[in-house]
CSV table of C-alpha atoms and ligand atoms in Angstrom, one decimal:
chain,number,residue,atom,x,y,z
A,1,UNK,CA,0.0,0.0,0.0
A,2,UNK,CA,1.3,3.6,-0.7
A,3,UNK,CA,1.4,5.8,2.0
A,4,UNK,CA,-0.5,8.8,2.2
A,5,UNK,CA,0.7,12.4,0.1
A,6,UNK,CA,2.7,14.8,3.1
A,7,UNK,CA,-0.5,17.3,2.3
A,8,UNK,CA,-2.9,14.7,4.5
A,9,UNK,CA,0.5,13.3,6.7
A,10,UNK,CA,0.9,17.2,7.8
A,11,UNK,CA,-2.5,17.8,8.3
A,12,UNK,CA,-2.8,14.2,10.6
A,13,UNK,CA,0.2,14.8,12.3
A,14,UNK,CA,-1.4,17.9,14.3
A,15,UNK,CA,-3.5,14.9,16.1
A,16,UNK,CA,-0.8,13.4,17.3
A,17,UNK,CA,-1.2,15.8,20.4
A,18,UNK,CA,-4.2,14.5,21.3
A,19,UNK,CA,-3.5,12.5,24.1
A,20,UNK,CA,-1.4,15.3,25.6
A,21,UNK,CA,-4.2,17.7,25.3
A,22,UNK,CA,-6.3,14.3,26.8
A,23,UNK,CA,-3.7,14.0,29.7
A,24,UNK,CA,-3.3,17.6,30.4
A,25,UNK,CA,-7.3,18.5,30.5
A,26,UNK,CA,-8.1,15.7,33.4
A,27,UNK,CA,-6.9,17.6,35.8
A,28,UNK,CA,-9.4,21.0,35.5
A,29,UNK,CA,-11.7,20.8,37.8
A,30,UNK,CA,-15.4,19.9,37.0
A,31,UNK,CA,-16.5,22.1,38.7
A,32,UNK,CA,-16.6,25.6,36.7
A,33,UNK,CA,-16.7,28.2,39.4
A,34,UNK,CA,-14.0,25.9,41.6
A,35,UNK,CA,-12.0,25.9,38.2
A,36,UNK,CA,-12.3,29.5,37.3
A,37,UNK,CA,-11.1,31.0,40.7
A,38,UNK,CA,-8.7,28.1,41.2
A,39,UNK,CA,-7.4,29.9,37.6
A,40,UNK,CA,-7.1,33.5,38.1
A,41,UNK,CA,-5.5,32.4,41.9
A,42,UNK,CA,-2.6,31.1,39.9
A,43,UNK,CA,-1.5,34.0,37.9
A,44,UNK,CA,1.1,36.1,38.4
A,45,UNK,CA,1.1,38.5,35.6
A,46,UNK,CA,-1.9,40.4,33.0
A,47,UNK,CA,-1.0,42.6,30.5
A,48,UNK,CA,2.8,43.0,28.8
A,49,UNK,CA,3.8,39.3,28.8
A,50,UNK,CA,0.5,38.3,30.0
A,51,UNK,CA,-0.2,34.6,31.7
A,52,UNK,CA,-3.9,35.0,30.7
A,53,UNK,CA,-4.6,33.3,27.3
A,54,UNK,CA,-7.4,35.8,26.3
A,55,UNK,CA,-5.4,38.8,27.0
A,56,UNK,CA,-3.8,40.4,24.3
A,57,UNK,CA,-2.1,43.3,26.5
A,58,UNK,CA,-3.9,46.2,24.5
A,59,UNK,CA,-7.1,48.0,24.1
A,60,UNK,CA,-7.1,47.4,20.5
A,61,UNK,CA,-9.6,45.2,20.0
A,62,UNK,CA,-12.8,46.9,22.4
A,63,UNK,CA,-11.7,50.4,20.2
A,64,UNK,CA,-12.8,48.3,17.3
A,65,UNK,CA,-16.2,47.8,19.1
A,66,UNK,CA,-17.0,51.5,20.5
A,67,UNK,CA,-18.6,52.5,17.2
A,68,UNK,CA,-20.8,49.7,17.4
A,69,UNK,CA,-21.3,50.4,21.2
A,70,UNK,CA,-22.3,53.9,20.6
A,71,UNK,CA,-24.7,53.2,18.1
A,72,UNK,CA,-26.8,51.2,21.0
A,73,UNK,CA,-25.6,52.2,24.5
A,74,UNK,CA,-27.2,54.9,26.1
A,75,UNK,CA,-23.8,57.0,27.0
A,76,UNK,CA,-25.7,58.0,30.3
A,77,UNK,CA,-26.2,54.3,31.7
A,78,UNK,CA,-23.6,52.5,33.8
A,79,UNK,CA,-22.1,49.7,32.5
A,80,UNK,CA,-21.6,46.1,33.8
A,81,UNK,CA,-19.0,44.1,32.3
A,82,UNK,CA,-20.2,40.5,33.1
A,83,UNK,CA,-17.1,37.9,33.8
A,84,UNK,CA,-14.7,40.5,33.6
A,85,UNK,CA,-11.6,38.5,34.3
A,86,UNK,CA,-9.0,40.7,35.1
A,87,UNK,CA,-10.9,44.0,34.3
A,88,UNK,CA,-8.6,45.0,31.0
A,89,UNK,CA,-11.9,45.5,29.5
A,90,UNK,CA,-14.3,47.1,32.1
A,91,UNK,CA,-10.9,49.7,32.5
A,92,UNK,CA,-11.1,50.5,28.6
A,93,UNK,CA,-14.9,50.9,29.0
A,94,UNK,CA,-14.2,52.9,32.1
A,95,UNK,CA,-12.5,55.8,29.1
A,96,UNK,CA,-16.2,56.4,27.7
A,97,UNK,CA,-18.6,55.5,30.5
A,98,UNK,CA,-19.7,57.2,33.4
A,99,UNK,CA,-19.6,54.5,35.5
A,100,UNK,CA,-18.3,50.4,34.9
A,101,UNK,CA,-18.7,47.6,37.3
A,102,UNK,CA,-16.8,44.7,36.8
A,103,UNK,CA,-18.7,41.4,38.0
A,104,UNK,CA,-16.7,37.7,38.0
A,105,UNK,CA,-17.6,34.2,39.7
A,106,UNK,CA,-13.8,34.6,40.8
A,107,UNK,CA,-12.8,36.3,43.8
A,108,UNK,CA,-9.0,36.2,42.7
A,109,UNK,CA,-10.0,37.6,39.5
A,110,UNK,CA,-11.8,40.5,41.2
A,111,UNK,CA,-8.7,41.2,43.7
A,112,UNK,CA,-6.7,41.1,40.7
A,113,UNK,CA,-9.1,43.6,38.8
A,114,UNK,CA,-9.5,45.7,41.7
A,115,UNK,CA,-5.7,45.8,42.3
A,116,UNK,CA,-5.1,46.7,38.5
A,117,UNK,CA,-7.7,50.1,38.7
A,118,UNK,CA,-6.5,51.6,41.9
A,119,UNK,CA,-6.5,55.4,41.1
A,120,UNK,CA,-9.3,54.7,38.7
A,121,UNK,CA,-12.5,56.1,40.4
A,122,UNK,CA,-15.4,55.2,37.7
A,123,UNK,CA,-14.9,51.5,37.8
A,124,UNK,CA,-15.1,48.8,40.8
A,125,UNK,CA,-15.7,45.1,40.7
A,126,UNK,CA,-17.7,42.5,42.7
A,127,UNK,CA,-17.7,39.0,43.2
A,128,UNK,CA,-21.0,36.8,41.4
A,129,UNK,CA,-22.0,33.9,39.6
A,130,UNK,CA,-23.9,35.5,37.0
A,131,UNK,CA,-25.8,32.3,36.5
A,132,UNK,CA,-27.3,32.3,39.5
A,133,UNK,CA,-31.1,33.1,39.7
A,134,UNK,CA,-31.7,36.8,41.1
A,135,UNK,CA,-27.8,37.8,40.9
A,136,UNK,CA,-28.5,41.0,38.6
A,137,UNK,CA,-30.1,42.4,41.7
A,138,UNK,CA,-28.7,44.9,43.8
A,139,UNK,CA,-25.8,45.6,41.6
A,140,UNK,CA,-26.2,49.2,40.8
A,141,UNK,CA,-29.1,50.3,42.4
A,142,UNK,CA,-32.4,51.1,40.5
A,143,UNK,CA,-32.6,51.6,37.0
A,144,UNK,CA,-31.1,50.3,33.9
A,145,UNK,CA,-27.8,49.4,32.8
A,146,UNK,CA,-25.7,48.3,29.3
A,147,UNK,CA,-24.3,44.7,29.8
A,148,UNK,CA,-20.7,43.9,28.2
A,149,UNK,CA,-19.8,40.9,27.4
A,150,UNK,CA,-16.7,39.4,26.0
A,151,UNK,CA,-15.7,35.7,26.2
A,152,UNK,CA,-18.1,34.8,28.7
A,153,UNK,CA,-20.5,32.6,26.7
A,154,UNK,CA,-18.8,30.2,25.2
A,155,UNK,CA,-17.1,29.1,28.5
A,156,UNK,CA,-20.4,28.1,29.9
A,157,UNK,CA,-23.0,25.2,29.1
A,158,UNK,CA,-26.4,26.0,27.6
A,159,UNK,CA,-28.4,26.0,30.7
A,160,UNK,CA,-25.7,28.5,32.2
A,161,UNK,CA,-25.8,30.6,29.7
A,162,UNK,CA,-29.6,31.2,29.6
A,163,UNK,CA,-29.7,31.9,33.6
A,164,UNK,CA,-27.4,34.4,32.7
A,165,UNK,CA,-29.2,36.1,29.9
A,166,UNK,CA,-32.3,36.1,32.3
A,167,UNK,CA,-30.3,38.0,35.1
A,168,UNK,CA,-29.0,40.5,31.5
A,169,UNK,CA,-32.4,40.4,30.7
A,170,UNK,CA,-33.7,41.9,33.9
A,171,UNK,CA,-30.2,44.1,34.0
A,172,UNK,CA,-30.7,46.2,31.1
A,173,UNK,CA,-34.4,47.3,31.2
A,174,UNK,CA,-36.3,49.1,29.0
A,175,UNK,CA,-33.1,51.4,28.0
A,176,UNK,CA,-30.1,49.1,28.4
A,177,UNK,CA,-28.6,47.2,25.7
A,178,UNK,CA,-26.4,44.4,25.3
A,179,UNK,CA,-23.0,44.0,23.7
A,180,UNK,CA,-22.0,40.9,23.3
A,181,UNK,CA,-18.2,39.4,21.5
A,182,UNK,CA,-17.2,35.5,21.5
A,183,UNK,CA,-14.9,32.9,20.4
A,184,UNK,CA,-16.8,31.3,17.1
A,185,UNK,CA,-14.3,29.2,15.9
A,186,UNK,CA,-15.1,26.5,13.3
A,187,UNK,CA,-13.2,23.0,14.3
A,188,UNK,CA,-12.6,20.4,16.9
A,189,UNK,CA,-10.7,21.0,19.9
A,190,UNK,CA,-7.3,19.8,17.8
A,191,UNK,CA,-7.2,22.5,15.5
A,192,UNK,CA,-8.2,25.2,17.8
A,193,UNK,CA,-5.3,24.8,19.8
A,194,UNK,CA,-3.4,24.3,16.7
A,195,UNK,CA,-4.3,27.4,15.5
A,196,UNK,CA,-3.1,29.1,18.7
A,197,UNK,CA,0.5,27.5,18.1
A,198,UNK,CA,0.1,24.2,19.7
A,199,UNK,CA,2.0,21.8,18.2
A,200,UNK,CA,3.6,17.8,19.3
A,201,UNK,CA,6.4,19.4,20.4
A,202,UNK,CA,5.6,22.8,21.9
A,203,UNK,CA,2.5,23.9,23.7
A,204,UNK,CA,2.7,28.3,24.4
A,205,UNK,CA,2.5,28.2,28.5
A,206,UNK,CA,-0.7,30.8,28.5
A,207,UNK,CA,-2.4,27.7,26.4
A,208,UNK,CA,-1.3,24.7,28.3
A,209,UNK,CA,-2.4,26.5,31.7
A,210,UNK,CA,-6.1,27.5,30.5
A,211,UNK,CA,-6.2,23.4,28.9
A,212,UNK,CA,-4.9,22.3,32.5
A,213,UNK,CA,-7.1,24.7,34.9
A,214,UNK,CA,-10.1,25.5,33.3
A,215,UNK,CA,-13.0,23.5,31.2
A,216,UNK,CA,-12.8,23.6,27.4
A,217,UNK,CA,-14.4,26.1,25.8
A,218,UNK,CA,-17.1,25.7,23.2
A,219,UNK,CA,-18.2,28.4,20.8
A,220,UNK,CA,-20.5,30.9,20.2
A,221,UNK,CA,-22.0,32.0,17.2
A,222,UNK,CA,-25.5,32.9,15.5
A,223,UNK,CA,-26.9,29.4,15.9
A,224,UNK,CA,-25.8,29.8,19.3
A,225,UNK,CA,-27.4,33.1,20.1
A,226,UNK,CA,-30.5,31.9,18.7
A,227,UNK,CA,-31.1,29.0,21.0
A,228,UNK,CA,-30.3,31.2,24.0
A,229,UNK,CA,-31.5,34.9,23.3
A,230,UNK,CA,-35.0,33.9,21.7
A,231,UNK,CA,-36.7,37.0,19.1
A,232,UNK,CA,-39.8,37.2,21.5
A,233,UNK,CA,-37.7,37.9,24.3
A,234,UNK,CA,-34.8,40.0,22.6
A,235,UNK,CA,-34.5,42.3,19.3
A,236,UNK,CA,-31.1,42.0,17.5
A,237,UNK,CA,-29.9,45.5,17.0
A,238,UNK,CA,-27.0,44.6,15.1
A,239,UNK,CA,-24.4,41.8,14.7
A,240,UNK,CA,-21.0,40.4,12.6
A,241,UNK,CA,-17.8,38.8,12.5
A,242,UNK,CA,-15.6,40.0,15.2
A,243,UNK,CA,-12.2,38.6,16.3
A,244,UNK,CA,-10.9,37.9,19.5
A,245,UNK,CA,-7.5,39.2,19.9
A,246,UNK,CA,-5.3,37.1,22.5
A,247,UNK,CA,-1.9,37.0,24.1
A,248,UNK,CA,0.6,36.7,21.4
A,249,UNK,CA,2.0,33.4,22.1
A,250,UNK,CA,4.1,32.9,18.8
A,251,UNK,CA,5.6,35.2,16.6
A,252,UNK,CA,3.2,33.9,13.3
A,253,UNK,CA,0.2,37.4,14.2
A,254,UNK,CA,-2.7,35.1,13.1
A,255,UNK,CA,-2.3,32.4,15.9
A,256,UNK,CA,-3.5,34.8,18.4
A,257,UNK,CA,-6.4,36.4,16.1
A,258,UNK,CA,-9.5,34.0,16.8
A,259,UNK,CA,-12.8,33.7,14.3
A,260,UNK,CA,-15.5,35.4,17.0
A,261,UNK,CA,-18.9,36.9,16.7
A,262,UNK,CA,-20.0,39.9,18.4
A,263,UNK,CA,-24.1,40.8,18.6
A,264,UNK,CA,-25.8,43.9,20.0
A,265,UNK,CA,-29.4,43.3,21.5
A,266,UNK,CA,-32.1,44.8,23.5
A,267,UNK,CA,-35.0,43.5,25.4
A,268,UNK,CA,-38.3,43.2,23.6
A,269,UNK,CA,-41.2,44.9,25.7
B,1,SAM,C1,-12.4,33.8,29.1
B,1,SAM,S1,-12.6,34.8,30.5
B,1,SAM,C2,-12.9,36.4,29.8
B,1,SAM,C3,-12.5,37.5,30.8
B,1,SAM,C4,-12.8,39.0,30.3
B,1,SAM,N1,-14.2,39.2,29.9
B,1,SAM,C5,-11.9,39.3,29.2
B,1,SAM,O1,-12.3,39.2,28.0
B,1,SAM,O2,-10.7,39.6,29.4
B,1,SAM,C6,-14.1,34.4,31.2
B,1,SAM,C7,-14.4,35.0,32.5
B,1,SAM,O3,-15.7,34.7,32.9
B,1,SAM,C8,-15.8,34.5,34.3
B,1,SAM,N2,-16.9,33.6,34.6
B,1,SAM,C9,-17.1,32.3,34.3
B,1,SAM,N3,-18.3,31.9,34.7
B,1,SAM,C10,-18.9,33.0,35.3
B,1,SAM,C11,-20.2,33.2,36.0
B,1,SAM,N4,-21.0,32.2,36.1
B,1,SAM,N5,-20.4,34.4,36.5
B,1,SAM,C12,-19.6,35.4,36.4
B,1,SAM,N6,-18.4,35.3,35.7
B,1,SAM,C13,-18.0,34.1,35.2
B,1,SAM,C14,-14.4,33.8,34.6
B,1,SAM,O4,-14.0,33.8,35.9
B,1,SAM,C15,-13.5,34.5,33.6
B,1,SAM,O5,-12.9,35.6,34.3
């Protein structure tokens, strides 16, 4: 038998890290919130030579958004950056909005957010599980607020992900909107983490520590919004390709550019 042309060898080969990636994802923890704070506890550094995957170190890629933002977000409204991570974002919103609160399941990742803004007045964080029935309450005060959302979906299963849209739902009111920007890429988990630089022989540290700490991610997409943000509950205001801009792991720019999806939405009356 003839073996195979080097197009289909080179194209197998890249699943030869599969029982790596297998080895190295069993111990996350199963459960999220556990695996999430567990996560942020264990780094060291954001920003300029970041530890976190999805941080690319710059505000480049929310200044892409704010056109699309200030079609749709009342500028008078607070904002609430939901799973804000480190606060990189809810900071960069903090530059156009009178008032941001950052909200995370993770207590280390609001210490860490809160210890990155000091000096900043505009912006504060608080600890939440967004999917938790009722959570939207109480966080600031009467009225209604724009929700931000970046990465946040496609990290959690479809039953999470509507209980969090319920608490967005209540959030923004009848004046809030909702931005929303997440990972949509198209392939199994081989060639995602392919296409971040992962190869046989060399996994980029920010990568291997998200594939050993946290849960993998799925994506999110129209088909995706769909499901979970119904037309009789929500109006789409406006939506597109986006892309995610991460840490630069490698020198080749593309691997830390990710196929995403960004929507903007209200809720229907
Ligand atoms: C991929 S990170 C994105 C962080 C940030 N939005 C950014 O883009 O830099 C996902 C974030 O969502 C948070 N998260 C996950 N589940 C959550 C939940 N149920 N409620 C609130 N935050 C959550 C995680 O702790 C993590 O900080």
């Amino acid at each position: 038998m003839s073996s195979p042309p080097d197009s289909v060898r080179s194209a197998l080969s890249k699943y030869l890290i599969l029982p790596k990636l297998i080895r190295l994802s069993r111990s996350a923890p199963k459960d999220r919130a556990v695996a999430w704070d567990r996560y942020w506890a264990g780094i060291a550094r954001t920003g300029a030579k970041s530890e976190v995957l999805w941080d690319s170190g710059t505000d480049h890629e929310v200044l892409g958004y704010r056109d699309a933002l200030e079609r749709h977000f009342d500028p008078a409204l607070p904002v609430v950056d939901i799973g804000c991570g480190h606060g990189g974002f809810s900071r960069a919103l903090a530059a156009f909005y009178p008032r941001v609160l950052g909200v995370d399941v993770s207590a280390h990742a609001v210490a860490r957010a809160r210890g990155e803004s000091a000096g900043l007045d505009n912006v504060s964080f608080v600890r939440r599980d967004m999917t938790q029935p009722g959570a939207g309450t109480g966080l600031v005060g009467p009225g209604d607020v724009n929700v931000f959302i970046r990465g946040v979906l496609h990290v959690l299963d479809r039953t999470d992900q509507g209980a969090l849209m319920d608490n967005v739902l209540q959030l923004v009111g009848t004046r809030g909107a909702v931005f929303l920007a997440e990972t949509n890429f198209q392939g199994n988990p081989v060639e995602y983490v392919s296409h971040l630089g992962a190869s046989v022989r060399n996994i980029p540290a920010p990568l291997e520590l998200a594939i050993r700490k946290l849960p993998m991610p799925g994506r999110f997409g129209p088909e995706e919004l769909a499901r979970v943000l119904p037309a009789d509950r929500w109006s789409l205001l406006e939506d597109g390709l986006a892309t995610i801009e991460t840490n630069p792991m490698t020198d080749a720019p593309g691997d830390s550019l990710i196929p995403g999806y960004f929507a903007l939405l209200r809720a229907r009356q």
